[in-house]
mmCIF file of C-alpha atoms in Angstrom:
data_model
loop_
_atom_site.group_PDB
_atom_site.id
_atom_site.type_symbol
_atom_site.label_atom_id
_atom_site.label_comp_id
_atom_site.label_asym_id
_atom_site.label_seq_id
_atom_site.Cartn_x
_atom_site.Cartn_y
_atom_site.Cartn_z
ATOM 1 C CA MET U 20 35.518 14.549 0.613
ATOM 2 C CA VAL U 21 36.416 13.448 3.754
ATOM 3 C CA LEU U 22 37.136 15.676 7.244
ATOM 4 C CA VAL U 23 38.928 14.018 10.195
ATOM 5 C CA VAL U 24 39.712 16.463 13.121
ATOM 6 C CA VAL U 25 42.863 15.438 15.504
ATOM 7 C CA MET U 26 41.702 17.171 19.071
ATOM 8 C CA GLY U 27 42.657 17.323 22.461
ATOM 9 C CA VAL U 28 44.084 19.850 24.644
ATOM 10 C CA SER U 29 47.400 21.356 24.005
ATOM 11 C CA GLY U 30 50.689 19.148 24.060
ATOM 12 C CA SER U 31 48.337 15.961 23.748
ATOM 13 C CA GLY U 32 50.338 15.541 20.017
ATOM 14 C CA LYS U 33 47.259 16.913 18.133
ATOM 15 C CA SER U 34 49.462 18.881 15.291
ATOM 16 C CA THR U 35 52.261 15.740 14.906
ATOM 17 C CA VAL U 36 49.667 13.261 14.402
ATOM 18 C CA GLY U 37 47.665 15.340 11.940
ATOM 19 C CA SER U 38 50.143 16.215 10.064
ATOM 20 C CA LEU U 39 51.765 12.714 9.621
ATOM 21 C CA LEU U 40 48.465 11.517 9.234
ATOM 22 C CA ALA U 41 47.571 13.690 6.801
ATOM 23 C CA ASN U 42 51.097 13.154 4.920
ATOM 24 C CA LYS U 43 50.585 9.366 4.816
ATOM 25 C CA LEU U 44 46.902 9.656 3.415
ATOM 26 C CA GLY U 45 47.820 12.233 0.863
ATOM 27 C CA TRP U 46 45.686 14.619 2.687
ATOM 28 C CA LYS U 47 45.736 18.735 2.803
ATOM 29 C CA PHE U 48 46.637 19.381 6.499
ATOM 30 C CA TYR U 49 45.238 22.316 8.601
ATOM 31 C CA ASP U 50 46.620 23.235 11.983
ATOM 32 C CA ALA U 51 43.901 25.698 13.735
ATOM 33 C CA ASP U 52 46.767 27.195 15.597
ATOM 34 C CA ASP U 53 47.683 28.748 12.408
ATOM 35 C CA TYR U 54 44.833 31.090 12.210
ATOM 36 C CA HIS U 55 44.451 32.565 16.039
ATOM 37 C CA SER U 56 44.735 36.247 15.760
ATOM 38 C CA ASP U 57 47.472 37.738 17.175
ATOM 39 C CA PRO U 58 45.605 39.040 19.980
ATOM 40 C CA ASN U 59 44.389 35.460 20.766
ATOM 41 C CA LYS U 60 48.103 34.266 20.948
ATOM 42 C CA LEU U 61 49.324 37.226 22.830
ATOM 43 C CA LYS U 62 46.358 36.815 25.657
ATOM 44 C CA MET U 63 47.288 32.768 25.925
ATOM 45 C CA ALA U 64 51.115 33.864 25.878
ATOM 46 C CA LYS U 65 50.375 35.933 28.595
ATOM 47 C CA GLY U 66 49.347 33.702 30.754
ATOM 48 C CA ILE U 67 45.265 34.374 30.483
ATOM 49 C CA SER U 68 42.413 31.411 29.238
ATOM 50 C CA LEU U 69 40.617 32.470 25.777
ATOM 51 C CA THR U 70 36.908 32.500 26.409
ATOM 52 C CA ASP U 71 34.775 31.811 24.406
ATOM 53 C CA GLN U 72 34.232 35.270 22.701
ATOM 54 C CA ASP U 73 38.012 34.790 22.127
ATOM 55 C CA ARG U 74 37.624 31.295 20.456
ATOM 56 C CA ILE U 75 33.967 31.507 18.254
ATOM 57 C CA PRO U 76 35.085 34.039 15.580
ATOM 58 C CA TRP U 77 38.964 31.355 14.926
ATOM 59 C CA LEU U 78 36.381 28.783 15.006
ATOM 60 C CA GLY U 79 34.121 29.904 12.332
ATOM 61 C CA GLU U 80 36.777 31.302 10.195
ATOM 62 C CA LEU U 81 38.297 27.335 10.369
ATOM 63 C CA HIS U 82 34.498 26.015 9.254
ATOM 64 C CA LYS U 83 34.595 28.519 6.297
ATOM 65 C CA ILE U 84 38.749 27.453 5.623
ATOM 66 C CA ILE U 85 37.641 23.585 5.845
ATOM 67 C CA ARG U 86 34.036 24.071 4.035
ATOM 68 C CA GLU U 87 35.637 25.162 1.048
ATOM 69 C CA GLY U 88 38.959 23.361 1.303
ATOM 70 C CA LEU U 89 36.360 19.859 0.974
ATOM 71 C CA THR U 90 34.929 20.873 -2.204
ATOM 72 C CA SER U 91 38.039 19.203 -3.797
ATOM 73 C CA GLU U 92 39.767 17.759 -1.332
ATOM 74 C CA ASN U 93 40.131 15.381 1.851
ATOM 75 C CA ILE U 94 41.398 17.256 5.125
ATOM 76 C CA VAL U 95 43.176 16.158 8.481
ATOM 77 C CA LEU U 96 42.460 19.159 10.875
ATOM 78 C CA ALA U 97 44.168 19.850 13.977
ATOM 79 C CA CYS U 98 42.197 22.215 16.656
ATOM 80 C CA SER U 99 41.623 21.623 19.931
ATOM 81 C CA ALA U 100 37.639 21.354 19.693
ATOM 82 C CA LEU U 101 37.164 21.122 23.205
ATOM 83 C CA LYS U 102 33.669 21.941 23.597
ATOM 84 C CA GLN U 103 30.435 20.500 21.930
ATOM 85 C CA LEU U 104 29.943 24.333 20.814
ATOM 86 C CA TYR U 105 33.515 24.251 19.503
ATOM 87 C CA ARG U 106 32.528 21.172 17.174
ATOM 88 C CA ASP U 107 29.375 22.595 16.059
ATOM 89 C CA ILE U 108 30.629 25.071 14.625
ATOM 90 C CA LEU U 109 33.396 23.688 12.902
ATOM 91 C CA THR U 110 30.965 21.548 11.131
ATOM 92 C CA ASN U 111 27.580 23.728 10.648
ATOM 93 C CA GLY U 112 29.436 27.437 10.925
ATOM 94 C CA GLU U 113 29.529 30.349 13.501
ATOM 95 C CA GLY U 114 25.935 31.804 12.072
ATOM 96 C CA ASN U 115 23.825 28.708 11.949
ATOM 97 C CA VAL U 116 25.346 27.519 15.669
ATOM 98 C CA LEU U 117 24.673 31.176 17.262
ATOM 99 C CA SER U 118 21.556 32.094 15.598
ATOM 100 C CA GLN U 119 17.988 30.972 14.580
ATOM 101 C CA LYS U 120 19.485 31.272 10.679
ATOM 102 C CA VAL U 121 20.319 28.371 9.206
ATOM 103 C CA LYS U 122 21.891 28.705 5.957
ATOM 104 C CA LYS U 123 22.405 24.893 4.390
ATOM 105 C CA GLU U 124 24.889 26.129 1.967
ATOM 106 C CA ASP U 125 27.178 26.641 5.424
ATOM 107 C CA PHE U 126 26.943 23.100 6.283
ATOM 108 C CA LEU U 127 29.832 20.831 5.960
ATOM 109 C CA ALA U 128 29.125 18.325 2.985
ATOM 110 C CA SER U 129 29.666 15.240 5.510
ATOM 111 C CA ARG U 130 30.309 14.871 8.966
ATOM 112 C CA PRO U 131 33.667 15.345 10.555
ATOM 113 C CA PHE U 132 35.603 11.751 12.014
ATOM 114 C CA TYR U 133 37.030 13.313 15.583
ATOM 115 C CA VAL U 134 39.892 11.797 16.813
ATOM 116 C CA HIS U 135 40.520 12.820 20.593
ATOM 117 C CA LEU U 136 44.108 12.216 21.769
ATOM 118 C CA HIS U 137 43.838 11.606 25.937
ATOM 119 C CA GLY U 138 46.387 11.765 27.894
ATOM 120 C CA SER U 139 46.620 12.317 31.942
ATOM 121 C CA MET U 140 47.367 15.714 33.003
ATOM 122 C CA GLU U 141 50.977 14.947 34.143
ATOM 123 C CA LEU U 142 52.083 13.488 30.859
ATOM 124 C CA ILE U 143 50.934 16.090 28.465
ATOM 125 C CA CYS U 144 52.131 19.029 31.091
ATOM 126 C CA GLN U 145 55.695 17.404 30.763
ATOM 127 C CA ARG U 146 55.461 17.674 26.946
ATOM 128 C CA LEU U 147 54.189 21.347 27.091
ATOM 129 C CA GLU U 148 57.156 22.277 29.304
ATOM 130 C CA ARG U 149 59.206 20.275 26.599
ATOM 131 C CA ARG U 150 57.911 21.979 23.788
ATOM 132 C CA LYS U 151 60.063 25.548 22.750
ATOM 133 C CA GLY U 152 58.634 28.511 20.238
ATOM 134 C CA HIS U 153 54.530 27.630 21.424
ATOM 135 C CA PHE U 154 52.500 30.518 22.337
ATOM 136 C CA MET U 155 50.858 28.361 24.653
ATOM 137 C CA PRO U 156 52.244 27.823 28.002
ATOM 138 C CA SER U 157 51.638 24.734 30.202
ATOM 139 C CA ALA U 158 50.175 27.303 32.968
ATOM 140 C CA LEU U 159 46.761 27.027 31.156
ATOM 141 C CA LEU U 160 46.728 23.458 30.514
ATOM 142 C CA GLN U 161 44.489 22.845 33.473
ATOM 143 C CA SER U 162 41.141 25.150 32.237
ATOM 144 C CA GLN U 163 41.812 23.522 28.876
ATOM 145 C CA PHE U 164 40.866 20.207 30.952
ATOM 146 C CA ASP U 165 38.116 22.083 32.848
ATOM 147 C CA ILE U 166 36.781 22.776 29.575
ATOM 148 C CA LEU U 167 36.980 19.453 28.123
ATOM 149 C CA GLU U 168 33.074 17.859 26.811
ATOM 150 C CA PRO U 169 33.613 14.437 26.086
ATOM 151 C CA LEU U 170 32.781 13.353 22.501
ATOM 152 C CA SER U 171 29.445 11.341 22.478
ATOM 153 C CA ALA U 172 26.789 10.261 19.680
ATOM 154 C CA PRO U 173 26.016 11.509 17.342
ATOM 155 C CA GLU U 174 29.159 12.375 16.687
ATOM 156 C CA HIS U 175 31.615 10.429 14.798
ATOM 157 C CA PHE U 176 34.803 9.686 16.746
ATOM 158 C CA MET U 177 37.500 7.512 18.337
ATOM 159 C CA ILE U 178 39.880 7.950 21.638
ATOM 160 C CA ILE U 179 43.463 7.252 21.789
ATOM 161 C CA ASN U 180 45.383 7.076 24.879
ATOM 162 C CA VAL U 181 48.578 9.316 23.900
ATOM 163 C CA GLU U 182 51.331 7.273 25.889
ATOM 164 C CA LYS U 183 51.245 5.253 22.616
ATOM 165 C CA SER U 184 53.980 6.138 20.099
ATOM 166 C CA VAL U 185 53.025 8.542 17.398
ATOM 167 C CA SER U 186 53.236 6.036 14.565
ATOM 168 C CA GLU U 187 50.591 3.280 16.437
ATOM 169 C CA ILE U 188 48.685 6.832 17.070
ATOM 170 C CA VAL U 189 48.815 7.325 13.311
ATOM 171 C CA SER U 190 48.453 3.264 12.379
ATOM 172 C CA GLU U 191 44.726 2.932 14.494
ATOM 173 C CA ILE U 192 43.144 5.949 13.120
ATOM 174 C CA GLU U 193 44.109 5.218 9.617
#
């Protein structure tokens, strides 16, 4: 089974691109935002950036969900996955990354393919300011750019500029 993680800062189009890609491929779609705890959502809504300690349990839960799902279906996950640590937790599980105890049953059967939706701070900020009903305010965007760690080998990835249309982006990923 295959896991595609559509990643990037808030407002880059992860949910839109991920859901359209999954629909087009006939794959299961998960939006990581749906799994944030209420305290995390409240914290972000107040304009407070999440810490690693806030994110790690959320990423560990996402790992469990995708590990179980990949036993029977291909998955597209929309998730910020901003740091290497976060991507490692998605792939290997929280316990395997944060401790010396390795549980091979926690590893994903295959390595994820990351699609980084990349764009300028100005463009993405404009998108965030137009978005209604989301807990992530544009005031936190700079903090996401600040912690973003570029993808690198041995990760499997592609980087796509979000100035393209959604349909162009989805076609490029396919």
